[in-house]
Tab-separated table of C-alpha atoms and ligand atoms in Angstrom:
chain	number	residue	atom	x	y	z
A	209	UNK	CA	13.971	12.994	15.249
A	210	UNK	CA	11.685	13.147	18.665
A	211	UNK	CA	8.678	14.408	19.504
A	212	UNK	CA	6.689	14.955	22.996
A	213	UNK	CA	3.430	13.582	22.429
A	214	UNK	CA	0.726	12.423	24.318
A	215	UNK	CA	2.672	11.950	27.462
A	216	UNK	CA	5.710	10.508	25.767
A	217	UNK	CA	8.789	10.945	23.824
A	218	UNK	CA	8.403	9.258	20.261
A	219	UNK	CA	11.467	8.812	17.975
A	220	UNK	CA	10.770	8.908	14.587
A	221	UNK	CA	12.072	8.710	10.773
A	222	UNK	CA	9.865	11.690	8.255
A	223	UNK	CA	11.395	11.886	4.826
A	224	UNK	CA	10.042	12.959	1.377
A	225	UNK	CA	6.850	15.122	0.337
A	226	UNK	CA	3.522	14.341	-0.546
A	227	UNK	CA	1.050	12.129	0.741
A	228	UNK	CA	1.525	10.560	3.795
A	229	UNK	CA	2.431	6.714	3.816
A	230	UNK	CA	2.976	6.048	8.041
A	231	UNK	CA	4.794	2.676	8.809
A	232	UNK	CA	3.942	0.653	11.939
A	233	UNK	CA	6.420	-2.081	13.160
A	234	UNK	CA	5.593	-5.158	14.580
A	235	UNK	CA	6.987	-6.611	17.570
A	236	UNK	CA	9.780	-6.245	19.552
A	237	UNK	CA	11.448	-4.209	16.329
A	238	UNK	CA	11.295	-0.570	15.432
A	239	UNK	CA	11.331	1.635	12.732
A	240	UNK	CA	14.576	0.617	10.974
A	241	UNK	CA	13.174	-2.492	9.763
A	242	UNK	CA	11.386	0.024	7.163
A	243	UNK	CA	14.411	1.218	5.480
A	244	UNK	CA	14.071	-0.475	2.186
A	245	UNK	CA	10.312	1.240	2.187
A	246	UNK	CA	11.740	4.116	3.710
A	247	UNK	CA	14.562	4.695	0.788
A	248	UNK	CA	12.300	3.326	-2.064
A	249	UNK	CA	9.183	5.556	-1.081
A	250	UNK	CA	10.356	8.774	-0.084
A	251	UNK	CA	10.780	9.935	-3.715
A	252	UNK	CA	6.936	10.243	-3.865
A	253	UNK	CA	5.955	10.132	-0.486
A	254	UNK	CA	5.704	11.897	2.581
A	255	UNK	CA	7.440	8.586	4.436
A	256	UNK	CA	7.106	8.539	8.887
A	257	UNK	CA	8.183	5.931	10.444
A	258	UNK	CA	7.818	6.183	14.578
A	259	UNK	CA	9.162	3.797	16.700
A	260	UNK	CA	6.189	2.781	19.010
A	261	UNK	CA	6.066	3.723	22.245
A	262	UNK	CA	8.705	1.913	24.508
A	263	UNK	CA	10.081	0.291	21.432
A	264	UNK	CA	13.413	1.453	19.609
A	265	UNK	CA	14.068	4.891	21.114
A	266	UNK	CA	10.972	5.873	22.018
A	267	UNK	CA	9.988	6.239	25.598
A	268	UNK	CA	7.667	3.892	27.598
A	269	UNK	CA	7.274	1.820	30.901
A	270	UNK	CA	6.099	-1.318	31.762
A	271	UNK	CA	2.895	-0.688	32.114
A	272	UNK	CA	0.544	-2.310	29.630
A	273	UNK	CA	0.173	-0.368	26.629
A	274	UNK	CA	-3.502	-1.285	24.879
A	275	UNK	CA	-3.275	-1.338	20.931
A	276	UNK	CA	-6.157	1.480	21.305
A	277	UNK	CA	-3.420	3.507	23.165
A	278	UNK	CA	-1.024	3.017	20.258
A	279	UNK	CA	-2.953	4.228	17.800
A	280	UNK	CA	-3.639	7.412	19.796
A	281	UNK	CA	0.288	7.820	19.914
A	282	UNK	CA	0.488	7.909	15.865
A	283	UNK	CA	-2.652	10.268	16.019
A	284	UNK	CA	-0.848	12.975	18.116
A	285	UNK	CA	2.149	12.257	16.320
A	286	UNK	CA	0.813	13.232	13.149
A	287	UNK	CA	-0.954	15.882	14.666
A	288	UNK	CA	2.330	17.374	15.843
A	289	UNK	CA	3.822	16.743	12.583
A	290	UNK	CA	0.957	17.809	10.497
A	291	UNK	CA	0.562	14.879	8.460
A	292	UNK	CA	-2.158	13.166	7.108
A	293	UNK	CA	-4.323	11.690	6.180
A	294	UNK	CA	-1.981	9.157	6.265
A	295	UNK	CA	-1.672	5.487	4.336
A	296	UNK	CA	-1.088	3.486	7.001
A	297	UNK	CA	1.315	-0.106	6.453
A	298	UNK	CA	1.059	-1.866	9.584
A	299	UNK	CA	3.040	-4.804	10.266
A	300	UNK	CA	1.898	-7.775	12.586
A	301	UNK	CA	1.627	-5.996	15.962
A	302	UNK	CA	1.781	-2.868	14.264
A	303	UNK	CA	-1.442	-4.386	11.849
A	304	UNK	CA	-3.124	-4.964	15.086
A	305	UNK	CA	-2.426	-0.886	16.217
A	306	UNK	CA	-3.149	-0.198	12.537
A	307	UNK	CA	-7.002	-1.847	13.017
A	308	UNK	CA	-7.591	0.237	16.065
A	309	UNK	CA	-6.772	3.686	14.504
A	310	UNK	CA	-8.789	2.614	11.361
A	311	UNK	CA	-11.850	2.505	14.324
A	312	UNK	CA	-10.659	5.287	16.100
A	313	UNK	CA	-9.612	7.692	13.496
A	314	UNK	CA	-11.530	6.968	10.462
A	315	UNK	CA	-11.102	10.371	9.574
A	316	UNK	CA	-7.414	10.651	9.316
A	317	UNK	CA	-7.245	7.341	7.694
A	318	UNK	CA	-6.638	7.356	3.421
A	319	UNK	CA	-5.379	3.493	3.006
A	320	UNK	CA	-4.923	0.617	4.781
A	321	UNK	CA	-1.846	-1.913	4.175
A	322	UNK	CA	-1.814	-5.054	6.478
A	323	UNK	CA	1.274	-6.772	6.913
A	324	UNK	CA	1.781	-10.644	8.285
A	325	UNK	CA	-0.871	-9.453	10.634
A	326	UNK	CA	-4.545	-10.505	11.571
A	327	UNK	CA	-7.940	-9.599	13.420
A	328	UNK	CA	-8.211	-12.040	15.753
A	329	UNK	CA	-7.693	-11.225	19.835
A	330	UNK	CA	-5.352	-14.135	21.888
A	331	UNK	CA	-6.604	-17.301	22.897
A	332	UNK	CA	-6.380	-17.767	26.738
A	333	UNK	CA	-4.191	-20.402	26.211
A	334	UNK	CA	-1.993	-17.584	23.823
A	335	UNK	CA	-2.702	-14.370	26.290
A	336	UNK	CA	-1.586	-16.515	29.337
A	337	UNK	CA	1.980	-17.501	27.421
A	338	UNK	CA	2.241	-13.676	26.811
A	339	UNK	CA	2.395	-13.108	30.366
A	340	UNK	CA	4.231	-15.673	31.418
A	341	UNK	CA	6.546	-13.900	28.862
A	342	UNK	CA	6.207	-10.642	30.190
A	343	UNK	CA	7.172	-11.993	33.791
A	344	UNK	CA	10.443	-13.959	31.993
A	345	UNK	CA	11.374	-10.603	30.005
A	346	UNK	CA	10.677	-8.840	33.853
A	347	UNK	CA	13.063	-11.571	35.801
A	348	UNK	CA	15.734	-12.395	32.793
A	349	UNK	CA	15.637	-9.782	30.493
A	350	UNK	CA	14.869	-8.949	27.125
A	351	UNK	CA	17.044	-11.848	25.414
A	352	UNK	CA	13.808	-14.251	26.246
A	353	UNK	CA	12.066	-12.655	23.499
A	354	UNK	CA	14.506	-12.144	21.130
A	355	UNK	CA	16.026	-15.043	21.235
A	356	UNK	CA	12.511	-17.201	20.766
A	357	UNK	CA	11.525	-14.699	18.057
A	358	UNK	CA	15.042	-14.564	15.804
A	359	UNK	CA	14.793	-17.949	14.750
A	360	UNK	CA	10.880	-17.337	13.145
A	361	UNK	CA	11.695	-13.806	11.624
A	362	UNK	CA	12.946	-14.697	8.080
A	363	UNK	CA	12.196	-17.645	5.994
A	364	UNK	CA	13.338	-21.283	6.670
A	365	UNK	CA	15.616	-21.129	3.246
A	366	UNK	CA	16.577	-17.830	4.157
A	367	UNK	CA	20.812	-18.481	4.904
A	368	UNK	CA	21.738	-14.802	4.707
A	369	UNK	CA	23.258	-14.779	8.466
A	370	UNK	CA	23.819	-10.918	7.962
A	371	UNK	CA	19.796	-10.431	7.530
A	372	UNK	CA	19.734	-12.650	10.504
A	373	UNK	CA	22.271	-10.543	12.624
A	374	UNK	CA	20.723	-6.963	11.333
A	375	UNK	CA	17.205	-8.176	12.549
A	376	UNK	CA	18.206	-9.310	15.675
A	377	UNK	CA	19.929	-5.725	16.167
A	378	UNK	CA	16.227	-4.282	15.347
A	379	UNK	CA	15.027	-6.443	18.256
A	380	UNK	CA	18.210	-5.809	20.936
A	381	UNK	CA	17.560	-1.858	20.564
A	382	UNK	CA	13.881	-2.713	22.306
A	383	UNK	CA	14.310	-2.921	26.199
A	384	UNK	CA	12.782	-4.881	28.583
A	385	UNK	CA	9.988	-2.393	30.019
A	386	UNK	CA	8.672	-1.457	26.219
A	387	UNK	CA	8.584	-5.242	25.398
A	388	UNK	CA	6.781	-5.941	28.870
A	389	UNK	CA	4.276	-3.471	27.847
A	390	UNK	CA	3.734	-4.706	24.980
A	391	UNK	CA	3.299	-8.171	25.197
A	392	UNK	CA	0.746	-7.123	28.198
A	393	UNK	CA	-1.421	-5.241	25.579
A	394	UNK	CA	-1.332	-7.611	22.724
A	395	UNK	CA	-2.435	-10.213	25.705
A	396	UNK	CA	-5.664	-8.056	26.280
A	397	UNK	CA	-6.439	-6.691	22.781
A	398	UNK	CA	-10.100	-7.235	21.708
A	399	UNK	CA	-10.776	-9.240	18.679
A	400	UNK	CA	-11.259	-6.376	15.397
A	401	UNK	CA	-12.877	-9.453	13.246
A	402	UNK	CA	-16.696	-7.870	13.342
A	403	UNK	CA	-15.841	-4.485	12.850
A	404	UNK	CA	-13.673	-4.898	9.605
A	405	UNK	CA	-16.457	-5.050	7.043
A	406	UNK	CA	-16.842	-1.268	8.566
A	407	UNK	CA	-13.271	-0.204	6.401
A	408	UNK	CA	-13.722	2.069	4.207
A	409	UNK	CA	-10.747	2.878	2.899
A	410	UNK	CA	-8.690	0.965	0.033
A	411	UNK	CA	-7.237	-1.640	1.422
A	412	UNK	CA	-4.034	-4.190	0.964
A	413	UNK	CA	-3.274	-7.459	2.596
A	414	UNK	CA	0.493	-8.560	2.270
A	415	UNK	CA	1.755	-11.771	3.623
A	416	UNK	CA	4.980	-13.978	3.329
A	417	UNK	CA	4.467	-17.591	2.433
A	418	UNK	CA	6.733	-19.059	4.949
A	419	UNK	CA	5.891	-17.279	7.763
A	420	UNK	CA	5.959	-19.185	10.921
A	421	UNK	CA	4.980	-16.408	12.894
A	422	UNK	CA	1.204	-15.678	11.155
A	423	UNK	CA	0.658	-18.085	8.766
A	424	UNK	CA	-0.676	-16.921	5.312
A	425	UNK	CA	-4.436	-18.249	6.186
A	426	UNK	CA	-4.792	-15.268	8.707
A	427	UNK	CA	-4.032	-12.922	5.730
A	428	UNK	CA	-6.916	-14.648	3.384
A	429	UNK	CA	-9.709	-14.352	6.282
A	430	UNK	CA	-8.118	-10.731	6.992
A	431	UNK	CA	-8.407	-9.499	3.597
A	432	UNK	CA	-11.835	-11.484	3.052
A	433	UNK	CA	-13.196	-10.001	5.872
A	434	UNK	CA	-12.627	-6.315	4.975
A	435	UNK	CA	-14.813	-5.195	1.731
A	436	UNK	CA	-12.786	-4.695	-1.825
A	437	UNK	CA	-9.263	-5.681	-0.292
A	438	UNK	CA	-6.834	-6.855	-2.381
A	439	UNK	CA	-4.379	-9.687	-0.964
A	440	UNK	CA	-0.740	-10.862	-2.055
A	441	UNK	CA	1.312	-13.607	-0.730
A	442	UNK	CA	4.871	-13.140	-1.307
A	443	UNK	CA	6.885	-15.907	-2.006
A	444	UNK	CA	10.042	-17.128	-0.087
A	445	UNK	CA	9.219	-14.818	2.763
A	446	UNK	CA	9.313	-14.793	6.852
A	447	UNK	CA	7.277	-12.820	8.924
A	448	UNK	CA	9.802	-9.793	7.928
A	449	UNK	CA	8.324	-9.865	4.878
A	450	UNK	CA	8.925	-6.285	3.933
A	451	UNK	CA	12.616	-6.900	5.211
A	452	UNK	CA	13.548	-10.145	3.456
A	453	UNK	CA	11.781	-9.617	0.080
A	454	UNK	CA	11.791	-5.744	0.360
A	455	UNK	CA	12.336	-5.272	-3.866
A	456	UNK	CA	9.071	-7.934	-4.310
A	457	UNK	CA	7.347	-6.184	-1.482
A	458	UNK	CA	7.864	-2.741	-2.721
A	459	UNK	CA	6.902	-3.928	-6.157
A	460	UNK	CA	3.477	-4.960	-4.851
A	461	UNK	CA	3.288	-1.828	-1.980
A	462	UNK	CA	4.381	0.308	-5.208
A	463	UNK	CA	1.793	-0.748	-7.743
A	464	UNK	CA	-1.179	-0.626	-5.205
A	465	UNK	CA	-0.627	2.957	-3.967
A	466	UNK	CA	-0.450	3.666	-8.068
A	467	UNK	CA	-3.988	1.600	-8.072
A	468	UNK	CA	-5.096	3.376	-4.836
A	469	UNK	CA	-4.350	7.085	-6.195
A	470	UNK	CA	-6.109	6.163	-9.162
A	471	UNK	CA	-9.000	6.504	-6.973
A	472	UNK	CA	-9.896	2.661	-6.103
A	473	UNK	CA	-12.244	2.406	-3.315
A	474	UNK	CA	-13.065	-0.662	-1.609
A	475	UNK	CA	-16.542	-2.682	-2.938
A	476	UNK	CA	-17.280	-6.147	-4.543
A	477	UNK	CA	-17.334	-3.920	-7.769
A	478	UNK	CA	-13.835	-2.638	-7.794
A	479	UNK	CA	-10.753	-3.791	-10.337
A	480	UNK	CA	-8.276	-5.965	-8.156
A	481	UNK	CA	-5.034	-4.658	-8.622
A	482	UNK	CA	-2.043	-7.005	-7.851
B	6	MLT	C1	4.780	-9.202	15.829
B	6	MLT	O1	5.595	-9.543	14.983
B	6	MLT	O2	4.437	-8.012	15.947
B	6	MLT	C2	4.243	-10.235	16.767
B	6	MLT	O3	4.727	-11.486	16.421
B	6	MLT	C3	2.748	-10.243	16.797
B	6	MLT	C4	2.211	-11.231	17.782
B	6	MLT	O4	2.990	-11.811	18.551
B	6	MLT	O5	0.991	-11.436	17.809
């Protein structure tokens, strides 16, 4: 399905009824790498998935696209689709667009789930490599991305080489102006760190343990720094967590939405749940 909204077209995935559970994908992927949430959640849940803008099939140039500007995508969307307020699973990049429409849109905001992601803005030294990136992806194409990011997406025991081929798809169907864009706004995003003991909402921090991508530490200071969240570290997973260990990842996503509609809300006094 597509939508016009706020000055673009977004492509997106909306099955199921009930409350809204919005999925955010990470970078340079788009919304298929949800499917196992997709298929697993829709029975209870009102399940969107949008590709971000640029990414997958949604429309975009290469002008930098600010996390802040993101988030205001998924606001009209939902707006359009009259969802919400929406639990919203952000993964890595998609964590970092997740953080800003927690700030932005407090009010359309029910849960928080934080995926391999973090708080933290680039160092120079990191926002400078982005560009240089940006001005590869601009001169040779898309491939420079992909091809540095396939081998750090999965595990180092993962040897499944069809998991390796279908995430590489997710990454080919991004093209070169969308991935420009964003590597320009992740290069300039501010840091969220002093603003997360603001969250409100019920919060959960997932992580796999072999990711080489955001290593497992971010996740402890993420979920330490946001009041009552609750934090698991999957085992044997990548930075695709929710990809390569979707049954263990639904498992935990399943039993804290259970926990969360029980009426958790975040404090120093509140039951963990996973
Ligand atoms: C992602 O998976 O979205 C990116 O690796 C995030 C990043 O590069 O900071």
């Amino acid at each position: 399905m597509h939508a016009q909204v706020n000055g673009t077209q977004m492509a997106y995935t909306d099955e199921g009824a009930g409350r809204t559970l919005l999925l955010v994908h990470g970078f340079p992927l788009n919304r298929q790498v949800w499917s196992p949430q997709v298929a697993a959640f829709r029975r209870d849940f009102r399940v969107i998935a949008p590709d971000l803008r640029g990414l997958g099939e949604s429309w975009g140039t290469a002008d930098p696209v600010a996390m802040d500007r993101y988030a205001e995508d998924l606001q009209a969307l939902m707006t359009h689709l009259n969802a919400g307020p929406v639990i919203l699973a952000g993964h890595s990049m998609g964590g970092y667009v997740a953080l800003a429409f927690a700030k932005a849109f407090p009010q359309s905001l029910a849960g928080l789930v934080l995926v391999a992601t973090k708080a933290g803005s680039d160092s120079p030294e990191a926002a400078a490599a982005r560009r240089a990136s940006a001005e590869r992806v601009w001169a040779e194409g898309s491939s420079v991305v992909v091809d540095a990011m396939a081998a750090k997406m999965l595990s180092p025991g993962n040897s499944d080489p069809a998991m390796a081929a279908e995430v590489r798809g997710f990454m080919t169907a991004s093209g070169p102006e969308g991935i420009i864009a964003a590597l320009l706004g992740m290069a300039g995003r501010p840091d969220a760190g002093a603003w997360l003991g603001q969250i409100q909402v019920p919060t959960l921090v997932l992580a796999g343990a072999d990711d080489a991508i955001m290593a497992p530490a971010e996740a402890v200071a993420l979920a330490g720094g946001i009041p009552g969240a609750q934090l698991k570290v999957i085992p044997k997973a990548g930075h695709l967590v929710a990809f390569e260990q979707a049954e263990v990842f639904n498992a935990a996503l399943g039993s804290w939405l259970q926990y969360e509609r029980a009426g958790a809300s975040n404090g120093p006094d509140q039951p963990r749940c996973c």
